[in-house]
Amino acid sequence: MIIRTKNDLEKIREKGLKSLYPGATKISVGMATCGLSTGAGKVYEAIQKEIEKAKVRILLGQTGCIGFCQREPVVDILEPGKPRVFYQGVTSERSGELVQKWLENKVVEDLLFCKMEKEDRVLEGSVKNYSIQRIPAGINGTPHYHQVPFYSKQLKIALRNCGFINPDHIDEYIARGGYFSLYRALFEMKPEEIIGEVKRSGLRGRGGAGFPTGNKWDSCRKAKGDRKFILCNADEGDPGAYMDRSILEGDPHSVIEGMIIGAYAIGAQEGFIYVRDEYPLAIQKLKIAIRQAEEAGLLGENIFGSGFSLKINLFRGGGAFVCGESTALMASIEGKVGEPRAKHIHTTESGLWDKPSNLNNVETWNNIPVIVSRGADWYSKIGTQGSKGTKVFSIVGKVKNTGLIEVPMGATLREIVYDIGGGVPDGKKFKAVQTGGPSGGCIPESLIDMPVDYDQLTQVGSMMGSGGMIVMDESTCMVDIAKYFMNFLKSESCGKCTSCREGTKRMHEILTEITEGRGTTDHIDLLKELGWVTAEASLCQLGATAPNPVLSTLRYFQDEYEEHIINKRCPAKVCRALLRYRILSDVCKRCGKCIKVCPAGAITGKAKTKKESGKPFKIGTEKCTRCGMCFEACKFKAIEVE
Amino acid sequence: MEASKIDRIVRQYGARESAILAILQDIQAEEKYLPRETLEYVSQKMRIPMVHVFRIATFYNALSLKPRGRHKIDVCLGTACHVRGGDKILDKLERDLGISVGETTKDKRFTLESVHCVGCCSLGPVAVIDGDVHGRLSQEKVPGLLKDFK
Amino acid sequence: MIPFSIDGQAVEGKEGGNVLQVALDAGIDIPHLCFSESVKPYGACRLCLVEVVKGGKSKMTTSCTYPATEGIQVLTQTEKVIRARRMIIELILAMCPGDKLIQDMAKEMGVNGVRFKQDDKDCILCGLCGRVCEEIVGANAIQFAFRGDRREMIPPFQGEALSCIACGACVIVCPVDVIRMKEEKDERTIVRWKRTLKMKQCKVCGNYFAPWFQLEKFKEQAKLSKDFFDVCYTCRT
């Protein structure tokens, strides 16, 4: 049906509510990429079979990611009159049990991870309480969703719908308040008022540098031109960050709604979503969502019957980090290579095909409907002085609870890494957090109580970037990390500017020398000088921020560099050329496993049998390639690295 | 690739210059790489100089000028996978397959490539085989991973 | 005309002009490699860096891509600019240690050695040849390929440049003189692009004056008569 009036929207909302809360038991499987790659597809099938077997009316659906990726696949069961329950680490073998027990009014206790009795409705500013009449046996000891340490400090605005709606159902999006902001924007607000609201909200771009969104919109609206474009950067390029993928897979309409509101405010008639080719599921979900919005009359010609029209095109990126740079992204859409150009005239005045163009990233667009609905006053109360609202972070690496989290700006690193992330696993010592992707830096333990916002991160030599947080422990080598990023950047630089192409290449070369034991004390100053020139002399932001991984590790971990250079030691035991593997003869059980796995034939000795005691095991240093296979394979921890 | 097939792909995008990347991606999806003759045909058909087609084909990671094997393994070398030993997974695959990253096995069974992050950072180290993500890998798990591919 | 200053000297730029061109016209030397007034500014070599003071704020930028702007102060010899240029010329020298021009420029800037491993390339990746071939000649025979530190200026597929008309414009424009042209009897070769074309003989003087392929292309483009190029330029005028 084509939605023309608010009444029409309300009708769809009613329909969506029936789909969200169907009056029968509903099982939802988290089927975003993280879930699928841990077997959510098989879990879905197994549950489906069990439901058929049980011959009871149980609805089965799919949803996006609820953020706790470590514990995927996640399944939730919602039955009227009962608390909603969430299971973690579900396997296809155990899926049947989930259904059987539920029908007996019981739960599978060892897989249960939380229960929920109320749901936050961010867009509407309300809470939906489930009416609880029956409590399944065995559920009492389970914490509430809001009590689980992973969730208790989170505030979900951007991730408001992820894991709670079926992304393929526009009705469910509308049922949770979706497209009401668009209605409000089109019929109750003037474009200038919307821009004013976005300005007052304090929203800053979530893609990297944190430019104030309202100001960008304002300059694009004021730019001369009868044809204007809005663009969505969904080319999430920072390795270690995947919030945009999760939003697109779990709540694609939130981005589309944000873009339509933005286009109306700016006066644009056409939009592009530049999405990473490596995200096939996100592309699929976006295609479905765009088609549904068009069919509903919420996108395309004469939206809501208001006379305003917008066409949104999907553009698959080609896999180039530099296309995160606005001018490169636009060149790419024009059918050229993604090479940035000088921006003495802003893209808001002359961007895509030299027309005024406004580019924001996925998370920025996704925040817009909330700001329109709840107002700038509400939004700007969240966060810090200079950074308003919440930020989604992917907390990954050497941390117990990996996943996607959303906290108010200003949450401290300690809260993120320890309270939410659960700290470093395996009893190891925390060393640093890397933020901001290849443009960012490593923040040491001494700054763990630092509140996280745009300005603080920049001040300590890193940056917000798109929100990747890679936790590093004592077994992460900071010189190796710097080398890793220079390797990334030297191949991802477009190669146009001498300073960026040659600068990153030479920094990588020097870091390789250091990690292979050929470093000299002059190298540290040379790295600093190269870093300076790369940042100062290059055209675009890729070059301007490229040395950050080197400069920030030099700033906080120069002792680690010196250990490599002077003592030819890698304290984290990562840099292979500086390692020696050794078998501890008193621990070794002479089982022979290491000989079997060693690809270089570097290990000598004879395995113990019932008759013979075997011969002592040794690793020949010349033949050893330090691949670490023996170390991984030894069950007795008889292999030492030094 | 047959001319009629290329024509169909080009037509779908209305032969617009801005669609060149999408057209090359679609061709690659079918051929697994971009054969020289196909690129030359596209250049003529779309009236885009060959130097520009070649420049685009060599600029983007998603495009390849080299033929690929029946199965494509992408080892993720994103930061999260790197700190959890993604490079060791790549080493192990290189050793087991007897090829270097970017190459194809002689029997055309596998092409081994590396990618910068597939966005499954919480499951690292990760490898993607024919589009399916395999997470929480270790060197020991590698042989088991490959055995079902013919 | 747009008035501004370079190193305190009052200058005037044309609408749409760039700072580097204004400086060169005024006799102020700013080192540069990838700039030529015959093609659009590109900003690849980064040697023409200057500091631009505008509205009280100063930033370092390439003068070739910076538009002539009323009231700006351009500074070409600040400590920052000199420091950056020296590192950049050192980086180029490490990449192309055999290029005479680069050696001379480095020496002039006080860079006497290279602190990096030396590559054995000769092309400095300024892109002038590709831009001239596209913007002026319209042959589109060569262009950049690949990305990052693998970037190269080559014909498609690295083989013979099949669209090359052997006009030699790239030979003339190359600042480090690494594109060579060879003429032997009735053949002209652009060595770097592996392109050899047969030359046409002038009906009047008998000299081989231009490649057949090129003349045919010009005739087609400009819709000239069939016998238009039977006589060479010199004999015709």
Tab-separated table of C-alpha atoms in Angstrom, chain B:
chain	number	residue	atom	x	y	z
B	1	MET	CA	33.353	-13.850	-22.149
B	2	GLU	CA	30.876	-13.766	-25.020
B	3	ALA	CA	30.052	-10.373	-26.451
B	4	SER	CA	26.321	-10.888	-25.956
B	5	LYS	CA	26.808	-11.438	-22.252
B	6	ILE	CA	28.904	-8.292	-21.919
B	7	ASP	CA	26.315	-6.380	-23.948
B	8	ARG	CA	23.622	-7.516	-21.555
B	9	ILE	CA	25.585	-6.325	-18.521
B	10	VAL	CA	26.428	-2.991	-20.143
B	11	ARG	CA	22.828	-2.444	-21.234
B	12	GLN	CA	21.603	-3.011	-17.707
B	13	TYR	CA	23.484	0.127	-16.649
B	14	GLY	CA	22.580	2.129	-19.729
B	15	ALA	CA	26.247	2.300	-20.812
B	16	ARG	CA	26.844	5.265	-18.492
B	17	GLU	CA	30.504	6.068	-17.850
B	18	SER	CA	29.810	6.158	-14.112
B	19	ALA	CA	28.761	2.520	-14.229
B	20	ILE	CA	32.166	1.253	-15.349
B	21	LEU	CA	33.087	-0.080	-11.900
B	22	ALA	CA	29.760	-1.872	-11.493
B	23	ILE	CA	30.071	-3.350	-14.989
B	24	LEU	CA	33.565	-4.657	-14.294
B	25	GLN	CA	32.361	-6.082	-10.969
B	26	ASP	CA	29.504	-7.896	-12.691
B	27	ILE	CA	31.821	-9.300	-15.335
B	28	GLN	CA	34.192	-10.457	-12.670
B	29	ALA	CA	31.372	-12.080	-10.718
B	30	GLU	CA	30.794	-14.309	-13.738
B	31	GLU	CA	34.352	-14.829	-14.973
B	32	LYS	CA	36.101	-14.617	-11.586
B	33	TYR	CA	38.595	-12.215	-13.195
B	34	LEU	CA	38.830	-9.661	-15.992
B	35	PRO	CA	40.187	-11.159	-19.217
B	36	ARG	CA	42.092	-8.757	-21.462
B	37	GLU	CA	39.804	-9.243	-24.467
B	38	THR	CA	36.769	-8.527	-22.313
B	39	LEU	CA	38.282	-5.274	-21.071
B	40	GLU	CA	39.120	-4.268	-24.628
B	41	TYR	CA	35.563	-4.992	-25.704
B	42	VAL	CA	34.136	-2.969	-22.793
B	43	SER	CA	36.459	-0.079	-23.658
B	44	GLN	CA	35.204	0.020	-27.261
B	45	LYS	CA	31.595	-0.556	-26.377
B	46	MET	CA	31.499	2.186	-23.748
B	47	ARG	CA	33.895	4.493	-25.597
B	48	ILE	CA	36.109	4.768	-22.566
B	49	PRO	CA	39.822	4.811	-23.488
B	50	MET	CA	41.560	1.550	-22.640
B	51	VAL	CA	44.015	3.356	-20.356
B	52	HIS	CA	41.114	4.383	-18.118
B	53	VAL	CA	39.561	0.928	-18.055
B	54	PHE	CA	42.962	-0.540	-17.212
B	55	ARG	CA	43.549	2.092	-14.567
B	56	ILE	CA	40.264	1.262	-12.850
B	57	ALA	CA	40.837	-2.475	-13.166
B	58	THR	CA	44.186	-2.155	-11.385
B	59	PHE	CA	43.107	0.402	-8.791
B	60	TYR	CA	40.346	-1.408	-6.920
B	61	ASN	CA	40.992	-4.450	-4.737
B	62	ALA	CA	37.770	-6.078	-5.854
B	63	LEU	CA	39.030	-6.415	-9.427
B	64	SER	CA	41.582	-8.896	-10.665
B	65	LEU	CA	43.385	-9.285	-13.972
B	66	LYS	CA	44.633	-12.747	-13.093
B	67	PRO	CA	42.539	-15.888	-13.575
B	68	ARG	CA	41.360	-17.382	-10.336
B	69	GLY	CA	40.777	-20.921	-9.143
B	70	ARG	CA	37.488	-22.654	-8.445
B	71	HIS	CA	37.500	-21.539	-4.832
B	72	LYS	CA	38.663	-18.255	-3.451
B	73	ILE	CA	40.136	-17.987	0.011
B	74	ASP	CA	40.406	-14.507	1.477
B	75	VAL	CA	42.378	-14.393	4.685
B	76	CYS	CA	41.400	-11.406	6.745
B	77	LEU	CA	44.331	-9.258	7.808
B	78	GLY	CA	42.297	-6.575	9.535
B	79	THR	CA	43.712	-5.187	12.757
B	80	ALA	CA	41.648	-7.404	15.047
B	81	CYS	CA	42.598	-10.504	13.088
B	82	HIS	CA	46.228	-9.355	12.949
B	83	VAL	CA	46.567	-9.086	16.731
B	84	ARG	CA	45.024	-12.525	17.031
B	85	GLY	CA	47.444	-14.109	14.577
B	86	GLY	CA	45.825	-13.680	11.146
B	87	ASP	CA	49.238	-13.676	9.473
B	88	LYS	CA	49.960	-17.127	10.877
B	89	ILE	CA	46.790	-18.439	9.272
B	90	LEU	CA	47.939	-16.965	5.976
B	91	ASP	CA	51.399	-18.538	6.392
B	92	LYS	CA	49.874	-21.915	7.101
B	93	LEU	CA	47.661	-21.683	4.015
B	94	GLU	CA	50.618	-20.643	1.883
B	95	ARG	CA	52.578	-23.639	3.125
B	96	ASP	CA	49.743	-26.118	2.774
B	97	LEU	CA	48.711	-24.936	-0.670
B	98	GLY	CA	52.266	-24.395	-1.838
B	99	ILE	CA	51.512	-20.929	-3.200
B	100	SER	CA	52.020	-17.335	-2.151
B	101	VAL	CA	49.256	-14.910	-1.447
B	102	GLY	CA	47.765	-13.671	-4.723
B	103	GLU	CA	48.443	-16.964	-6.512
B	104	THR	CA	46.339	-19.899	-7.678
B	105	THR	CA	47.181	-23.559	-7.113
B	106	LYS	CA	48.302	-25.527	-10.185
B	107	ASP	CA	45.181	-27.691	-10.078
B	108	LYS	CA	43.117	-24.458	-10.115
B	109	ARG	CA	41.417	-25.533	-6.919
B	110	PHE	CA	42.208	-22.494	-4.786
B	111	THR	CA	43.177	-18.881	-5.175
B	112	LEU	CA	44.653	-17.414	-2.012
B	113	GLU	CA	44.185	-13.744	-1.282
B	114	SER	CA	44.220	-11.456	1.708
B	115	VAL	CA	41.687	-8.774	2.588
B	116	HIS	CA	41.711	-5.823	4.928
B	117	CYS	CA	38.855	-6.612	7.278
B	118	VAL	CA	35.601	-8.357	6.465
B	119	GLY	CA	33.883	-6.827	9.495
B	120	CYS	CA	33.732	-10.001	11.565
B	121	CYS	CA	36.343	-8.709	13.959
B	122	SER	CA	34.874	-10.350	17.023
B	123	LEU	CA	35.470	-13.781	15.509
B	124	GLY	CA	39.085	-13.239	14.480
B	125	PRO	CA	41.169	-14.647	13.015
B	126	VAL	CA	38.826	-15.061	10.092
B	127	ALA	CA	39.016	-16.400	6.549
B	128	VAL	CA	36.346	-16.200	3.876
B	129	ILE	CA	35.980	-19.078	1.452
B	130	ASP	CA	33.666	-18.502	-1.496
B	131	GLY	CA	31.854	-15.838	0.486
B	132	ASP	CA	31.334	-17.874	3.674
B	133	VAL	CA	33.021	-16.542	6.770
B	134	HIS	CA	34.977	-18.978	8.921
B	135	GLY	CA	35.892	-17.562	12.300
B	136	ARG	CA	37.998	-18.373	15.350
B	137	LEU	CA	40.654	-20.078	13.248
B	138	SER	CA	43.961	-21.518	14.322
B	139	GLN	CA	46.761	-23.014	12.235
B	140	GLU	CA	45.599	-26.438	13.354
B	141	LYS	CA	42.096	-25.894	11.986
B	142	VAL	CA	43.348	-25.023	8.498
B	143	PRO	CA	43.569	-28.548	6.978
B	144	GLY	CA	40.016	-29.349	8.105
B	145	LEU	CA	38.823	-26.104	6.582
B	146	LEU	CA	40.025	-27.012	3.094
B	147	LYS	CA	39.075	-30.626	2.833
B	148	ASP	CA	35.484	-30.187	1.637
B	149	PHE	CA	36.424	-28.134	-1.400
B	150	LYS	CA	36.877	-30.010	-4.659
